[in-house]
PDB file of C-alpha atoms and ligand atoms in Angstrom:
ATOM      1  CA  MET A1332     312.683  41.705 -49.017  1.00 57.00           C
ATOM      2  CA  ASP A1333     314.831  43.805 -46.745  1.00 72.00           C
ATOM      3  CA  THR A1334     317.311  41.480 -45.067  1.00 81.00           C
ATOM      4  CA  VAL A1335     319.166  44.108 -42.994  1.00 84.00           C
ATOM      5  CA  PRO A1336     316.597  44.281 -40.146  1.00 88.00           C
ATOM      6  CA  GLN A1337     316.450  40.489 -40.116  1.00 91.00           C
ATOM      7  CA  VAL A1338     320.229  40.243 -39.778  1.00 93.00           C
ATOM      8  CA  LEU A1339     320.211  42.831 -36.996  1.00 93.00           C
ATOM      9  CA  LEU A1340     317.437  40.929 -35.255  1.00 94.00           C
ATOM     10  CA  ALA A1341     319.398  37.704 -35.511  1.00 94.00           C
ATOM     11  CA  ILE A1342     322.522  39.377 -34.102  1.00 94.00           C
ATOM     12  CA  ALA A1343     320.483  40.803 -31.219  1.00 94.00           C
ATOM     13  CA  ALA A1344     318.975  37.388 -30.483  1.00 94.00           C
ATOM     14  CA  VAL A1345     322.360  35.655 -30.540  1.00 95.00           C
ATOM     15  CA  THR A1346     323.820  38.350 -28.271  1.00 94.00           C
ATOM     16  CA  ALA A1347     320.947  38.008 -25.793  1.00 91.00           C
ATOM     17  CA  VAL A1348     321.315  34.223 -25.677  1.00 92.00           C
ATOM     18  CA  SER A1349     325.101  34.534 -25.275  1.00 93.00           C
ATOM     19  CA  VAL A1350     324.666  36.918 -22.336  1.00 90.00           C
ATOM     20  CA  LEU A1351     322.243  34.481 -20.683  1.00 90.00           C
ATOM     21  CA  ILE A1352     324.616  31.555 -21.175  1.00 92.00           C
ATOM     22  CA  TYR A1353     327.550  33.614 -19.881  1.00 91.00           C
ATOM     23  CA  ARG A1354     325.611  34.645 -16.776  1.00 89.00           C
ATOM     24  CA  THR A1355     324.491  31.081 -16.124  1.00 91.00           C
ATOM     25  CA  ILE A1356     327.985  29.614 -16.399  1.00 92.00           C
ATOM     26  CA  ARG A1357     329.517  32.404 -14.330  1.00 90.00           C
ATOM     27  CA  ALA A1358     326.957  31.925 -11.550  1.00 90.00           C
ATOM     28  CA  TYR A1359     327.374  28.157 -11.609  1.00 93.00           C
ATOM     29  CA  LYS A1360     331.157  28.451 -11.198  1.00 91.00           C
ATOM     30  CA  ARG A1361     330.685  30.924  -8.374  1.00 91.00           C
ATOM     31  CA  TYR A1362     328.321  28.839  -6.312  1.00 93.00           C
ATOM     32  CA  ARG A1363     329.368  25.239  -6.969  1.00 92.00           C
ATOM     33  CA  GLY A1364     331.292  23.177  -4.442  1.00 91.00           C
ATOM     34  CA  LYS A1365     331.848  23.794  -0.795  1.00 92.00           C
ATOM     35  CA  LEU A1366     331.798  27.356   0.488  1.00 94.00           C
ATOM     36  CA  LEU A1367     333.008  28.624   3.843  1.00 92.00           C
ATOM     37  CA  VAL A1368     330.824  30.958   5.882  1.00 91.00           C
ATOM     38  CA  THR A1369     330.579  32.068   9.495  1.00 88.00           C
ATOM     39  CA  CYS A1370     327.491  30.522  11.051  1.00 91.00           C
ATOM     40  CA  PRO A1371     325.466  33.468  12.444  1.00 93.00           C
ATOM     41  CA  GLU A1372     324.231  31.263  15.249  1.00 91.00           C
ATOM     42  CA  ASN A1373     327.496  30.041  16.821  1.00 88.00           C
ATOM     43  CA  ARG A1374     329.951  32.420  15.031  1.00 85.00           C
ATOM     44  CA  GLN A1375     332.057  29.483  13.823  1.00 82.00           C
ATOM     45  CA  VAL A1376     333.242  28.888  10.304  1.00 82.00           C
ATOM     46  CA  VAL A1377     331.315  26.095   8.624  1.00 88.00           C
ATOM     47  CA  ALA A1378     331.357  24.506   5.180  1.00 91.00           C
ATOM     48  CA  VAL A1379     328.106  24.808   3.265  1.00 95.00           C
ATOM     49  CA  GLU A1380     326.824  24.034  -0.209  1.00 95.00           C
ATOM     50  CA  VAL A1381     324.190  25.867  -2.197  1.00 96.00           C
ATOM     51  CA  ASP A1382     322.077  24.678  -5.099  1.00 96.00           C
ATOM     52  CA  ALA A1383     324.504  25.900  -7.782  1.00 94.00           C
ATOM     53  CA  ALA A1384     322.293  24.896 -10.711  1.00 94.00           C
ATOM     54  CA  GLY A1385     319.316  26.732  -9.244  1.00 94.00           C
ATOM     55  CA  ALA A1386     321.479  29.767  -8.496  1.00 93.00           C
ATOM     56  CA  ALA A1387     322.808  29.720 -12.064  1.00 92.00           C
ATOM     57  CA  ILE A1388     319.372  29.573 -13.678  1.00 91.00           C
ATOM     58  CA  THR A1389     317.951  32.338 -11.476  1.00 92.00           C
ATOM     59  CA  ALA A1390     321.111  34.437 -11.943  1.00 86.00           C
ATOM     60  CA  ALA A1391     320.475  34.519 -15.687  1.00 81.00           C
ATOM     61  CA  THR A1392     316.946  35.728 -15.208  1.00 82.00           C
ATOM     62  CA  GLY A1393     317.159  38.573 -12.732  1.00 83.00           C
ATOM     63  CA  GLY A1394     319.355  37.587  -9.831  1.00 82.00           C
ATOM     64  CA  PRO A1395     320.617  34.480  -8.106  1.00 87.00           C
ATOM     65  CA  LYS A1396     318.217  32.904  -5.651  1.00 92.00           C
ATOM     66  CA  LEU A1397     320.284  30.935  -3.196  1.00 94.00           C
ATOM     67  CA  VAL A1398     319.169  27.843  -1.345  1.00 95.00           C
ATOM     68  CA  LEU A1399     321.367  25.931   1.073  1.00 95.00           C
ATOM     69  CA  THR A1400     321.642  22.227   0.275  1.00 95.00           C
ATOM     70  CA  ASP A1401     324.218  21.171   2.851  1.00 94.00           C
ATOM     71  CA  CYS A1402     326.019  22.412   5.948  1.00 94.00           C
ATOM     72  CA  THR A1403     328.548  20.969   8.375  1.00 89.00           C
ATOM     73  CA  ARG A1404     325.997  21.490  11.154  1.00 92.00           C
ATOM     74  CA  TRP A1405     323.253  19.594   9.362  1.00 92.00           C
ATOM     75  CA  PRO A1406     321.197  17.479   9.842  1.00 93.00           C
ATOM     76  CA  GLU A1407     321.088  18.556  13.517  1.00 93.00           C
ATOM     77  CA  ARG A1408     320.488  22.201  12.602  1.00 92.00           C
ATOM     78  CA  GLN A1409     318.662  21.652   9.328  1.00 91.00           C
ATOM     79  CA  GLY A1410     315.743  23.847  10.387  1.00 90.00           C
ATOM     80  CA  CYS A1411     318.002  26.910  10.672  1.00 93.00           C
ATOM     81  CA  GLY A1412     317.011  30.133   8.959  1.00 92.00           C
ATOM     82  CA  GLN A1413     319.906  29.881   6.450  1.00 94.00           C
ATOM     83  CA  ALA A1414     320.964  33.381   7.510  1.00 95.00           C
ATOM     84  CA  CYS A1415     324.519  32.653   6.361  1.00 95.00           C
ATOM     85  CA  LEU A1416     323.296  32.960   2.765  1.00 96.00           C
ATOM     86  CA  SER A1417     323.633  36.744   3.060  1.00 95.00           C
ATOM     87  CA  GLN A1418     327.416  36.284   3.286  1.00 94.00           C
ATOM     88  CA  ILE A1419     327.391  34.285   0.058  1.00 95.00           C
ATOM     89  CA  GLU A1420     325.081  36.791  -1.622  1.00 92.00           C
ATOM     90  CA  LEU A1421     327.375  39.619  -0.600  1.00 92.00           C
ATOM     91  CA  SER A1422     330.521  37.988  -1.965  1.00 91.00           C
ATOM     92  CA  PRO A1423     330.565  34.387  -3.172  1.00 91.00           C
ATOM     93  CA  GLU A1424     334.261  34.796  -4.001  1.00 90.00           C
ATOM     94  CA  ASN A1425     335.085  35.526  -0.364  1.00 90.00           C
ATOM     95  CA  CYS A1426     333.426  32.264   0.647  1.00 92.00           C
ATOM     96  CA  GLN A1427     335.299  30.098  -1.813  1.00 92.00           C
ATOM     97  CA  VAL A1428     337.763  27.681  -0.256  1.00 90.00           C
ATOM     98  CA  ARG A1429     340.527  28.826  -2.592  1.00 89.00           C
ATOM     99  CA  THR A1430     340.081  32.465  -1.525  1.00 89.00           C
ATOM    100  CA  VAL A1431     340.145  31.531   2.146  1.00 88.00           C
ATOM    101  CA  LEU A1432     343.380  29.599   1.578  1.00 91.00           C
ATOM    102  CA  ASP A1433     344.902  32.411  -0.489  1.00 92.00           C
ATOM    103  CA  ARG A1434     344.221  34.879   2.285  1.00 88.00           C
ATOM    104  CA  TRP A1435     345.653  32.530   4.907  1.00 91.00           C
ATOM    105  CA  PHE A1436     348.880  31.786   3.022  1.00 93.00           C
ATOM    106  CA  GLU A1437     349.577  35.313   1.846  1.00 91.00           C
ATOM    107  CA  GLY A1438     351.889  37.039   4.273  1.00 87.00           C
ATOM    108  CA  ARG A1439     352.472  33.854   6.265  1.00 93.00           C
ATOM    109  CA  LYS A1440     356.053  32.714   6.869  1.00 95.00           C
ATOM    110  CA  CYS A1441     357.393  29.341   5.775  1.00 95.00           C
ATOM    111  CA  ALA A1442     357.944  27.096   8.816  1.00 94.00           C
ATOM    112  CA  TYR A1443     361.308  25.967   7.385  1.00 93.00           C
ATOM    113  CA  CYS A1444     363.046  28.926   5.747  1.00 93.00           C
ATOM    114  CA  GLY A1445     361.110  31.791   7.318  1.00 95.00           C
ATOM    115  CA  ARG A1446     360.442  33.441   3.976  1.00 94.00           C
ATOM    116  CA  VAL A1447     357.136  35.239   3.528  1.00 95.00           C
ATOM    117  CA  LEU A1448     355.012  33.208   1.114  1.00 93.00           C
ATOM    118  CA  GLY A1449     353.349  36.039  -0.793  1.00 89.00           C
ATOM    119  CA  GLU A1450     350.737  35.489  -3.458  1.00 92.00           C
ATOM    120  CA  VAL A1451     349.990  31.808  -3.968  1.00 92.00           C
ATOM    121  CA  ARG A1452     350.711  30.242  -7.366  1.00 92.00           C
ATOM    122  CA  TRP A1453     348.645  27.094  -7.210  1.00 90.00           C
ATOM    123  CA  GLN A1454     349.620  25.796 -10.653  1.00 91.00           C
ATOM    124  CA  ASP A1455     353.387  25.691 -10.338  1.00 90.00           C
ATOM    125  CA  HIS A1456     354.302  26.821  -6.804  1.00 89.00           C
ATOM    126  CA  LYS A1457     351.829  25.181  -4.521  1.00 91.00           C
ATOM    127  CA  PRO A1458     352.548  25.809  -0.836  1.00 93.00           C
ATOM    128  CA  ALA A1459     351.910  23.209   1.840  1.00 93.00           C
ATOM    129  CA  LEU A1460     350.014  22.949   5.047  1.00 93.00           C
ATOM    130  CA  LEU A1461     351.867  21.397   8.003  1.00 94.00           C
ATOM    131  CA  THR A1462     350.391  19.881  11.109  1.00 93.00           C
ATOM    132  CA  PRO A1463     351.672  21.136  14.505  1.00 94.00           C
ATOM    133  CA  GLN A1464     354.017  18.091  14.321  1.00 93.00           C
ATOM    134  CA  ARG A1465     355.204  19.373  10.914  1.00 91.00           C
ATOM    135  CA  GLU A1466     353.647  16.548   8.985  1.00 90.00           C
ATOM    136  CA  LEU A1467     352.561  17.364   5.486  1.00 89.00           C
ATOM    137  CA  VAL A1468     348.821  17.601   4.869  1.00 89.00           C
ATOM    138  CA  GLU A1469     347.912  16.129   1.491  1.00 86.00           C
ATOM    139  CA  TRP A1470     345.631  18.545  -0.354  1.00 85.00           C
ATOM    140  CA  SER A1471     343.675  15.643  -1.804  1.00 86.00           C
ATOM    141  CA  SER A1472     342.838  14.273   1.633  1.00 85.00           C
ATOM    142  CA  LEU A1473     341.825  17.609   3.111  1.00 84.00           C
ATOM    143  CA  ALA A1474     338.264  17.824   4.381  1.00 83.00           C
ATOM    144  CA  VAL A1475     337.009  21.322   3.646  1.00 85.00           C
ATOM    145  CA  GLU A1476     334.849  21.477   6.754  1.00 78.00           C
ATOM    146  CA  GLU A1477     337.975  20.786   8.807  1.00 83.00           C
ATOM    147  CA  LEU A1478     339.865  23.613   7.176  1.00 87.00           C
ATOM    148  CA  PRO A1479     338.911  26.521   9.500  1.00 79.00           C
ATOM    149  CA  ARG A1480     339.961  24.447  12.500  1.00 83.00           C
ATOM    150  CA  LEU A1481     343.220  23.343  10.840  1.00 89.00           C
ATOM    151  CA  LEU A1482     344.161  26.876   9.887  1.00 87.00           C
ATOM    152  CA  GLU A1483     344.172  27.863  13.558  1.00 87.00           C
ATOM    153  CA  THR A1484     346.754  25.251  14.517  1.00 93.00           C
ATOM    154  CA  HIS A1485     348.680  24.442  11.343  1.00 95.00           C
ATOM    155  CA  SER A1486     351.602  26.211   9.749  1.00 95.00           C
ATOM    156  CA  ALA A1487     352.695  26.840   6.182  1.00 95.00           C
ATOM    157  CA  ALA A1488     355.652  25.702   4.127  1.00 94.00           C
ATOM    158  CA  CYS A1489     356.848  27.193   0.863  1.00 94.00           C
ATOM    159  CA  HIS A1490     357.040  25.235  -2.378  1.00 92.00           C
ATOM    160  CA  ASP A1491     360.836  25.580  -2.555  1.00 91.00           C
ATOM    161  CA  CYS A1492     361.432  23.993   0.843  1.00 90.00           C
ATOM    162  CA  LEU A1493     359.271  21.044  -0.136  1.00 85.00           C
ATOM    163  CA  THR A1494     360.857  20.477  -3.528  1.00 85.00           C
ATOM    164  CA  LEU A1495     364.463  21.311  -2.592  1.00 77.00           C
ATOM    165  CA  GLY A1496     364.364  18.841   0.256  1.00 64.00           C
ATOM    166  CA  SER A1497     365.169  21.138   3.185  1.00 57.00           C
ATOM    167  CA  ALA A1498     361.910  20.024   4.730  1.00 57.00           C
ATOM    168  CA  ASP A1499     363.020  16.380   4.456  1.00 62.00           C
ATOM    169  CA  GLU A1500     366.458  17.205   5.836  1.00 62.00           C
ATOM    170  CA  GLU A1501     364.975  18.823   8.892  1.00 60.00           C
ATOM    171  CA  ARG A1502     362.642  15.911   9.381  1.00 58.00           C
ATOM    172  CA  THR A1503     365.399  13.279   9.236  1.00 57.00           C
ATOM    173  CA  SER A1504     368.059  15.193  11.205  1.00 52.00           C
TER     174      SER A1504
HETATM  175 ZN1  LIG B1919     360.535  27.694   2.828  1.00 94.06          ZN
END
């Protein structure tokens, strides 16, 4: 029996399954969690969630089909046409909270030292968000749906000022 075609067939099958799994995982990561979009109805930024599992499964088999599962304006506006989904379809990355924060911090000046923050290094050089009274906003306590509103009034502080204590000095002086 000729085993070469069988081996090739097996390789093709494994490759096809791998591609499907890759697409599913990639789509799931893209669409999970809270996403920020501009509500087409009132032109305000809102936090929404889509059915990430459903998007992942449909992404693997043709293209992601997005369904909204939550929105800051729900349940009052639950019957909306979900027109904001086009923004997520166009660029899910642009709607991710991390991207919105990256864009906001980049080019912003530190409220303490005046240095431009530049590209954010979340792992080892996390910047901070300060209230108008210069109180530190804990990232863990941040409500995503509040974020667009906070970014209009809050300022930024660089990692160095927070760790080197100049922020504390200013606060206590
Ligand atoms: Zn600074």
